[in-house]
Amino acid sequence: MVKICCIGAGYVGGPTMAVIALKCPEIEVAVVDISVSRINAWNSEQLPIYEPGLDDVVKQCRGKNLFFSTDVEKHVMEADIVFVSVNTPTKTQGLGAGKAADLTYWESAARMIADVSKSDKIVVEKSTVPVKTAEAIEKILTHNSKGINFQILSNPEFLAEGTAIQDLFNPDRVLIGGRETPEGARAMQTLKDVYAHWVPVDQIICSNLWSAELSKLAANAFLAQRISSVNAISALCEATGADVTEVSHSVGTDSRIGPKFLNASVGFGGSCFQKDILNLVYICECNGLPEVANYWKQVIKINDYQKNRFVNRVVASMFNTVSGKKIAILGFAFKKDTGDTRETPAIDVCKGLLGDKARLSIYDPQVNEEQIQRDLSMKKFDWDHPIHLQPMSPTVVWDAYEATKDAHGVCILTEWDEFKKLDYQKIYDNMRKPAFVFDGRNIVDAQKLRQIGFIVYSIGKPLDAWLKDMPAVA
C-alpha cells in the first residue's frame, strides 16, 4: 500500500488529503501537525475549518484510510510521499521584512524529514513558496541524506476557500513541477498517478520546478490584479455617475477578458493574494527588476486605497464623525462560505472606524468572538505567526438584528447570502435616524432600501444626493 503523509493540517493540507483519501481508497493518507488542539478537532465532530462539503468527505474516510495524528515523525518515516503544507508567512523582521516569505517552518520540516527518513521519499511542496525554495530544500535534504534519495516536487494548490472541495473534485488543472532528470520524471509520474484516479490526464500539467513555483505566485497576482482593476474603476464610477456593475458586465462579456473576479468590493483578502504579491515584489527586487516590482506593488496600493476610501465614506457621510456612534458590521470573514479572516478587509475597516472612536457591533455566521478580538488586536502580518490575545472594545453578537439595533449605520463587509434576505424594514425601524447602509459587497437592492428610508452607499454606484453633499476626502 502506498503511504502518503502531509505535514500541516490547515486550510490546504486537511481538505486536499481528505479528497485524495476519498478518491484513492487503496492509498493510506496521514495528516500530521504538532498542534494537539487542531488534530483533536480533525478527529472530532466539529472540524477546525468550515468548508462546504468537507465534513462529508472526512467522515467517509476517517479511520479507514485517512488519519489525523500528532505523531509527525512516525508517519513521515513510514511515508512514500511527503506533502509539506506548512505556513510560509510574510517576515515581520530582518531581511525582507514586510515582503519576503518566512521559510522557518519549511526549513524545520525539511530537516525533520531528513532526520527520520529510513527509505527513499518524494517530498512535495504544497505550501505557496518563493521561486527557488525547492533548491534550498533539496540542499538541506541532500546534505543530511545518509544515503537516502529524495526527489523534490512542486505541486501548488489553486483552491478557492468556500469552494475548495469542488475545486479539488474538478480542478481546472493540477500542476506538478520536478527536476528534468530520469529520477525527477519518475517522481512526477508517481504523483501524477495519484491524481489520475479522478483528474483527466490532459489536465495534469508537468513542468520544471521553477515554472511550477512561479505559476502559483503569478496566478494569484493576476487574480488580485483584476480585483484592484475593477476597484480602481469603481472610484471613477462614483466620481462620474457611472455604475460599476454595468461597466464590469460590459467589460466581462469580452471573451478575451471574461466575467470572473470583476465584482467591485471593499477589497480583497485571504491568506494568499497579498502575501504572494509581496513575495513576488521581493523576488523581483532581489533579481534587479525594480520596474516589475513597482508594477505589482500598485495592486496592493489600490487594495489599501479601497479600504481607506470605504472608511472615509462612512465617516464623511455621518457628519464627519462616528465618535460614540454604534456601527453594525455584517460579515468579518474575507468572503462568504468560509470562516477564514486572514487579511480580511473587515480588519482594516474596523480599525479605521475604531480609530475614529466608533462603537462597533460585529456579526458573522462563521467567525467567533475570540477570533475577531484577536484579529483586531494584532499588528500587520502577525496573523500567520504565534500570537497572544489582547482584548479590544468591539462587541461581537450572534444575530444580525442584534448587531443593527440602535445603530447609526450598517457596513456589509462579507457577501453572505443571509445578508441579502434580512428584513431591512425591521432593521430600519430599530436604528437611529438618519439610518445608513454602506454596502461593501454590492449585494443589497439599494433602491428598495432607499424606499424604506435608508441612505445607501454602494461601491462604484451613482451616489445618493446626501453622499454628494458630503464628499469623502481620501
mmCIF file of C-alpha atoms in Angstrom, residues 84-304:
data_model
loop_
_atom_site.group_PDB
_atom_site.id
_atom_site.type_symbol
_atom_site.label_atom_id
_atom_site.label_comp_id
_atom_site.label_asym_id
_atom_site.label_seq_id
_atom_site.Cartn_x
_atom_site.Cartn_y
_atom_site.Cartn_z
ATOM 1 C CA VAL A 84 4.669 19.762 3.116
ATOM 2 C CA SER A 85 1.832 22.197 3.716
ATOM 3 C CA VAL A 86 3.132 24.446 6.488
ATOM 4 C CA ASN A 87 2.774 28.189 6.949
ATOM 5 C CA THR A 88 5.001 30.476 4.864
ATOM 6 C CA PRO A 89 4.021 33.808 6.439
ATOM 7 C CA THR A 90 5.392 37.202 5.454
ATOM 8 C CA LYS A 91 8.510 38.049 7.510
ATOM 9 C CA THR A 92 7.894 40.650 10.211
ATOM 10 C CA GLN A 93 11.541 41.445 10.910
ATOM 11 C CA GLY A 94 15.025 41.056 9.455
ATOM 12 C CA LEU A 95 15.999 40.851 5.778
ATOM 13 C CA GLY A 96 12.965 41.258 3.537
ATOM 14 C CA ALA A 97 10.598 42.169 6.414
ATOM 15 C CA GLY A 98 7.127 43.068 5.166
ATOM 16 C CA LYS A 99 7.665 41.349 1.795
ATOM 17 C CA ALA A 100 9.703 38.137 1.855
ATOM 18 C CA ALA A 101 8.220 34.777 2.852
ATOM 19 C CA ASP A 102 9.377 33.365 6.189
ATOM 20 C CA LEU A 103 10.577 29.822 5.459
ATOM 21 C CA THR A 104 11.379 28.925 9.080
ATOM 22 C CA TYR A 105 8.621 26.273 9.290
ATOM 23 C CA TRP A 106 9.512 24.851 5.878
ATOM 24 C CA GLU A 107 13.189 24.507 6.759
ATOM 25 C CA SER A 108 12.476 22.807 10.089
ATOM 26 C CA ALA A 109 10.117 20.382 8.293
ATOM 27 C CA ALA A 110 12.818 19.560 5.735
ATOM 28 C CA ARG A 111 15.409 18.909 8.455
ATOM 29 C CA MET A 112 12.985 16.671 10.331
ATOM 30 C CA ILE A 113 12.234 14.680 7.140
ATOM 31 C CA ALA A 114 15.982 14.182 6.599
ATOM 32 C CA ASP A 115 16.487 13.132 10.237
ATOM 33 C CA VAL A 116 13.749 10.492 10.454
ATOM 34 C CA SER A 117 13.754 9.011 6.937
ATOM 35 C CA LYS A 118 14.995 5.448 6.503
ATOM 36 C CA SER A 119 13.801 4.962 2.891
ATOM 37 C CA ASP A 120 13.697 6.969 -0.365
ATOM 38 C CA LYS A 121 10.977 9.613 -0.462
ATOM 39 C CA ILE A 122 9.234 12.042 -2.767
ATOM 40 C CA VAL A 123 8.888 15.398 -0.971
ATOM 41 C CA VAL A 124 6.126 17.615 -2.367
ATOM 42 C CA GLU A 125 5.910 21.380 -1.851
ATOM 43 C CA LYS A 126 2.252 22.161 -1.236
ATOM 44 C CA SER A 127 2.727 25.475 0.556
ATOM 45 C CA THR A 128 2.999 28.622 -1.547
ATOM 46 C CA VAL A 129 6.731 29.263 -1.602
ATOM 47 C CA PRO A 130 9.165 31.641 -3.311
ATOM 48 C CA VAL A 131 10.755 30.549 -6.577
ATOM 49 C CA LYS A 132 13.911 28.501 -5.894
ATOM 50 C CA THR A 133 12.681 27.243 -2.495
ATOM 51 C CA ALA A 134 12.862 23.684 -3.833
ATOM 52 C CA GLU A 135 16.556 24.198 -4.493
ATOM 53 C CA ALA A 136 17.159 25.223 -0.865
ATOM 54 C CA ILE A 137 15.106 22.305 0.462
ATOM 55 C CA GLU A 138 16.962 19.941 -1.856
ATOM 56 C CA LYS A 139 20.286 21.104 -0.390
ATOM 57 C CA ILE A 140 19.078 20.511 3.181
ATOM 58 C CA LEU A 141 17.835 17.008 2.336
ATOM 59 C CA THR A 142 20.891 16.077 0.247
ATOM 60 C CA HIS A 143 23.389 17.220 2.875
ATOM 61 C CA ASN A 144 21.582 15.233 5.554
ATOM 62 C CA SER A 145 20.512 12.271 3.431
ATOM 63 C CA LYS A 146 22.603 9.415 4.913
ATOM 64 C CA GLY A 147 22.440 7.709 1.513
ATOM 65 C CA ILE A 148 18.676 8.109 1.112
ATOM 66 C CA ASN A 149 17.369 9.556 -2.168
ATOM 67 C CA PHE A 150 14.914 12.443 -2.043
ATOM 68 C CA GLN A 151 13.073 13.822 -5.061
ATOM 69 C CA ILE A 152 11.567 17.288 -4.639
ATOM 70 C CA LEU A 153 8.353 18.165 -6.476
ATOM 71 C CA SER A 154 6.342 21.379 -6.558
ATOM 72 C CA ASN A 155 2.572 20.821 -6.580
ATOM 73 C CA PRO A 156 0.986 24.219 -5.836
ATOM 74 C CA GLU A 157 -2.650 24.386 -4.775
ATOM 75 C CA PHE A 158 -5.134 26.529 -6.696
ATOM 76 C CA LEU A 159 -8.045 26.266 -4.272
ATOM 77 C CA ALA A 160 -10.559 28.992 -3.529
ATOM 78 C CA GLU A 161 -11.893 28.947 0.007
ATOM 79 C CA GLY A 162 -15.620 28.350 0.068
ATOM 80 C CA THR A 163 -15.379 26.094 -2.994
ATOM 81 C CA ALA A 164 -12.245 24.104 -2.060
ATOM 82 C CA ILE A 165 -13.877 20.666 -2.165
ATOM 83 C CA GLN A 166 -15.434 21.280 -5.581
ATOM 84 C CA ASP A 167 -12.091 22.730 -6.763
ATOM 85 C CA LEU A 168 -10.384 19.512 -5.631
ATOM 86 C CA PHE A 169 -13.036 17.278 -7.233
ATOM 87 C CA ASN A 170 -12.990 19.198 -10.549
ATOM 88 C CA PRO A 171 -9.725 21.160 -10.847
ATOM 89 C CA ASP A 172 -9.002 23.406 -13.846
ATOM 90 C CA ARG A 173 -5.549 21.848 -13.772
ATOM 91 C CA VAL A 174 -3.128 20.020 -11.493
ATOM 92 C CA LEU A 175 0.412 21.345 -11.795
ATOM 93 C CA ILE A 176 3.444 19.195 -10.946
ATOM 94 C CA GLY A 177 6.967 20.560 -11.218
ATOM 95 C CA GLY A 178 10.101 18.438 -10.908
ATOM 96 C CA ARG A 179 13.717 18.073 -11.884
ATOM 97 C CA GLU A 180 14.369 17.417 -15.575
ATOM 98 C CA THR A 181 16.193 14.156 -14.829
ATOM 99 C CA PRO A 182 15.110 10.499 -15.127
ATOM 100 C CA GLU A 183 14.602 10.375 -11.335
ATOM 101 C CA GLY A 184 12.621 13.627 -11.433
ATOM 102 C CA ALA A 185 10.434 12.301 -14.273
ATOM 103 C CA ARG A 186 9.715 9.094 -12.326
ATOM 104 C CA ALA A 187 8.756 11.090 -9.221
ATOM 105 C CA MET A 188 6.424 13.297 -11.269
ATOM 106 C CA GLN A 189 4.803 10.216 -12.794
ATOM 107 C CA THR A 190 4.242 8.711 -9.323
ATOM 108 C CA LEU A 191 2.376 11.819 -8.173
ATOM 109 C CA LYS A 192 0.570 12.090 -11.500
ATOM 110 C CA ASP A 193 -0.709 8.526 -10.997
ATOM 111 C CA VAL A 194 -2.273 9.583 -7.678
ATOM 112 C CA TYR A 195 -4.219 12.481 -9.220
ATOM 113 C CA ALA A 196 -5.117 10.425 -12.304
ATOM 114 C CA HIS A 197 -7.522 8.434 -10.104
ATOM 115 C CA TRP A 198 -10.050 11.215 -10.733
ATOM 116 C CA VAL A 199 -8.433 14.037 -12.762
ATOM 117 C CA PRO A 200 -8.310 13.659 -16.596
ATOM 118 C CA VAL A 201 -4.671 13.121 -17.602
ATOM 119 C CA ASP A 202 -4.684 16.058 -20.032
ATOM 120 C CA GLN A 203 -5.478 18.367 -17.075
ATOM 121 C CA ILE A 204 -2.353 17.253 -15.187
ATOM 122 C CA ILE A 205 0.441 19.576 -16.316
ATOM 123 C CA CYS A 206 4.113 18.759 -15.761
ATOM 124 C CA SER A 207 6.798 21.453 -15.789
ATOM 125 C CA ASN A 208 10.187 22.226 -14.330
ATOM 126 C CA LEU A 209 10.376 23.113 -10.635
ATOM 127 C CA TRP A 210 10.820 26.858 -11.065
ATOM 128 C CA SER A 211 7.925 27.217 -13.501
ATOM 129 C CA ALA A 212 5.595 25.421 -11.083
ATOM 130 C CA GLU A 213 6.670 27.584 -8.146
ATOM 131 C CA LEU A 214 6.310 30.820 -10.123
ATOM 132 C CA SER A 215 2.970 29.780 -11.656
ATOM 133 C CA LYS A 216 1.304 29.842 -8.247
ATOM 134 C CA LEU A 217 2.523 33.351 -7.419
ATOM 135 C CA ALA A 218 1.663 34.584 -10.903
ATOM 136 C CA ALA A 219 -1.866 33.118 -10.814
ATOM 137 C CA ASN A 220 -2.688 34.826 -7.519
ATOM 138 C CA ALA A 221 -1.114 38.087 -8.684
ATOM 139 C CA PHE A 222 -3.243 38.060 -11.852
ATOM 140 C CA LEU A 223 -6.446 37.398 -9.873
ATOM 141 C CA ALA A 224 -5.707 40.126 -7.325
ATOM 142 C CA GLN A 225 -4.834 42.491 -10.164
ATOM 143 C CA ARG A 226 -8.315 42.018 -11.669
ATOM 144 C CA ILE A 227 -9.954 42.902 -8.336
ATOM 145 C CA SER A 228 -7.788 46.013 -7.928
ATOM 146 C CA SER A 229 -8.509 46.981 -11.542
ATOM 147 C CA VAL A 230 -12.294 46.917 -11.079
ATOM 148 C CA ASN A 231 -11.993 48.603 -7.673
ATOM 149 C CA ALA A 232 -9.972 51.430 -9.252
ATOM 150 C CA ILE A 233 -12.742 51.819 -11.852
ATOM 151 C CA SER A 234 -15.344 51.834 -9.037
ATOM 152 C CA ALA A 235 -13.830 55.035 -7.638
ATOM 153 C CA LEU A 236 -14.062 56.642 -11.078
ATOM 154 C CA CYS A 237 -17.666 55.440 -11.428
ATOM 155 C CA GLU A 238 -18.644 57.182 -8.198
ATOM 156 C CA ALA A 239 -16.970 60.377 -9.369
ATOM 157 C CA THR A 240 -18.707 60.363 -12.774
ATOM 158 C CA GLY A 241 -22.117 58.814 -12.066
ATOM 159 C CA ALA A 242 -21.368 55.564 -13.913
ATOM 160 C CA ASP A 243 -22.427 52.211 -12.428
ATOM 161 C CA VAL A 244 -19.540 49.792 -11.858
ATOM 162 C CA THR A 245 -21.842 46.744 -12.131
ATOM 163 C CA GLU A 246 -22.860 47.806 -15.640
ATOM 164 C CA VAL A 247 -19.250 48.626 -16.586
ATOM 165 C CA SER A 248 -17.859 45.294 -15.291
ATOM 166 C CA HIS A 249 -20.673 43.361 -17.004
ATOM 167 C CA SER A 250 -19.926 45.107 -20.281
ATOM 168 C CA VAL A 251 -16.176 44.509 -19.927
ATOM 169 C CA GLY A 252 -16.680 40.886 -18.845
ATOM 170 C CA THR A 253 -18.693 39.983 -21.940
ATOM 171 C CA ASP A 254 -15.492 40.392 -23.963
ATOM 172 C CA SER A 255 -14.377 36.773 -24.414
ATOM 173 C CA ARG A 256 -10.721 37.824 -24.093
ATOM 174 C CA ILE A 257 -11.388 39.178 -20.597
ATOM 175 C CA GLY A 258 -14.261 37.099 -19.171
ATOM 176 C CA PRO A 259 -16.537 37.907 -16.204
ATOM 177 C CA LYS A 260 -14.725 36.344 -13.250
ATOM 178 C CA PHE A 261 -13.133 38.454 -10.484
ATOM 179 C CA LEU A 262 -14.753 41.657 -11.783
ATOM 180 C CA ASN A 263 -17.036 42.382 -8.824
ATOM 181 C CA ALA A 264 -16.180 45.688 -7.157
ATOM 182 C CA SER A 265 -15.881 45.424 -3.390
ATOM 183 C CA VAL A 266 -14.322 46.885 -0.280
ATOM 184 C CA GLY A 267 -11.126 44.982 -1.212
ATOM 185 C CA PHE A 268 -9.597 41.518 -1.449
ATOM 186 C CA GLY A 269 -8.437 39.447 1.496
ATOM 187 C CA GLY A 270 -7.447 35.890 2.332
ATOM 188 C CA SER A 271 -4.165 34.253 3.168
ATOM 189 C CA CYS A 272 -2.659 34.263 -0.321
ATOM 190 C CA PHE A 273 -3.211 37.315 -2.509
ATOM 191 C CA GLN A 274 -1.359 39.987 -0.556
ATOM 192 C CA LYS A 275 1.269 37.581 0.759
ATOM 193 C CA ASP A 276 2.021 36.197 -2.702
ATOM 194 C CA ILE A 277 2.195 39.618 -4.376
ATOM 195 C CA LEU A 278 4.577 40.919 -1.699
ATOM 196 C CA ASN A 279 6.639 37.779 -2.218
ATOM 197 C CA LEU A 280 6.644 38.417 -5.978
ATOM 198 C CA VAL A 281 7.708 42.021 -5.357
ATOM 199 C CA TYR A 282 10.599 40.871 -3.169
ATOM 200 C CA ILE A 283 11.762 38.279 -5.724
ATOM 201 C CA CYS A 284 11.683 40.943 -8.471
ATOM 202 C CA GLU A 285 13.714 43.347 -6.323
ATOM 203 C CA CYS A 286 16.255 40.632 -5.484
ATOM 204 C CA ASN A 287 16.640 39.871 -9.191
ATOM 205 C CA GLY A 288 17.263 43.509 -10.162
ATOM 206 C CA LEU A 289 13.789 44.164 -11.610
ATOM 207 C CA PRO A 290 12.547 47.286 -9.745
ATOM 208 C CA GLU A 291 10.124 48.327 -12.514
ATOM 209 C CA VAL A 292 8.400 44.931 -12.368
ATOM 210 C CA ALA A 293 8.321 45.087 -8.548
ATOM 211 C CA ASN A 294 6.719 48.557 -8.632
ATOM 212 C CA TYR A 295 4.084 47.369 -11.104
ATOM 213 C CA TRP A 296 2.868 44.636 -8.740
ATOM 214 C CA LYS A 297 3.102 46.926 -5.687
ATOM 215 C CA GLN A 298 0.326 49.028 -7.210
ATOM 216 C CA VAL A 299 -2.116 46.110 -6.888
ATOM 217 C CA ILE A 300 -1.638 46.211 -3.091
ATOM 218 C CA LYS A 301 -1.771 50.021 -3.020
ATOM 219 C CA ILE A 302 -5.150 50.120 -4.768
ATOM 220 C CA ASN A 303 -6.471 47.485 -2.352
ATOM 221 C CA ASP A 304 -5.380 49.582 0.636
#
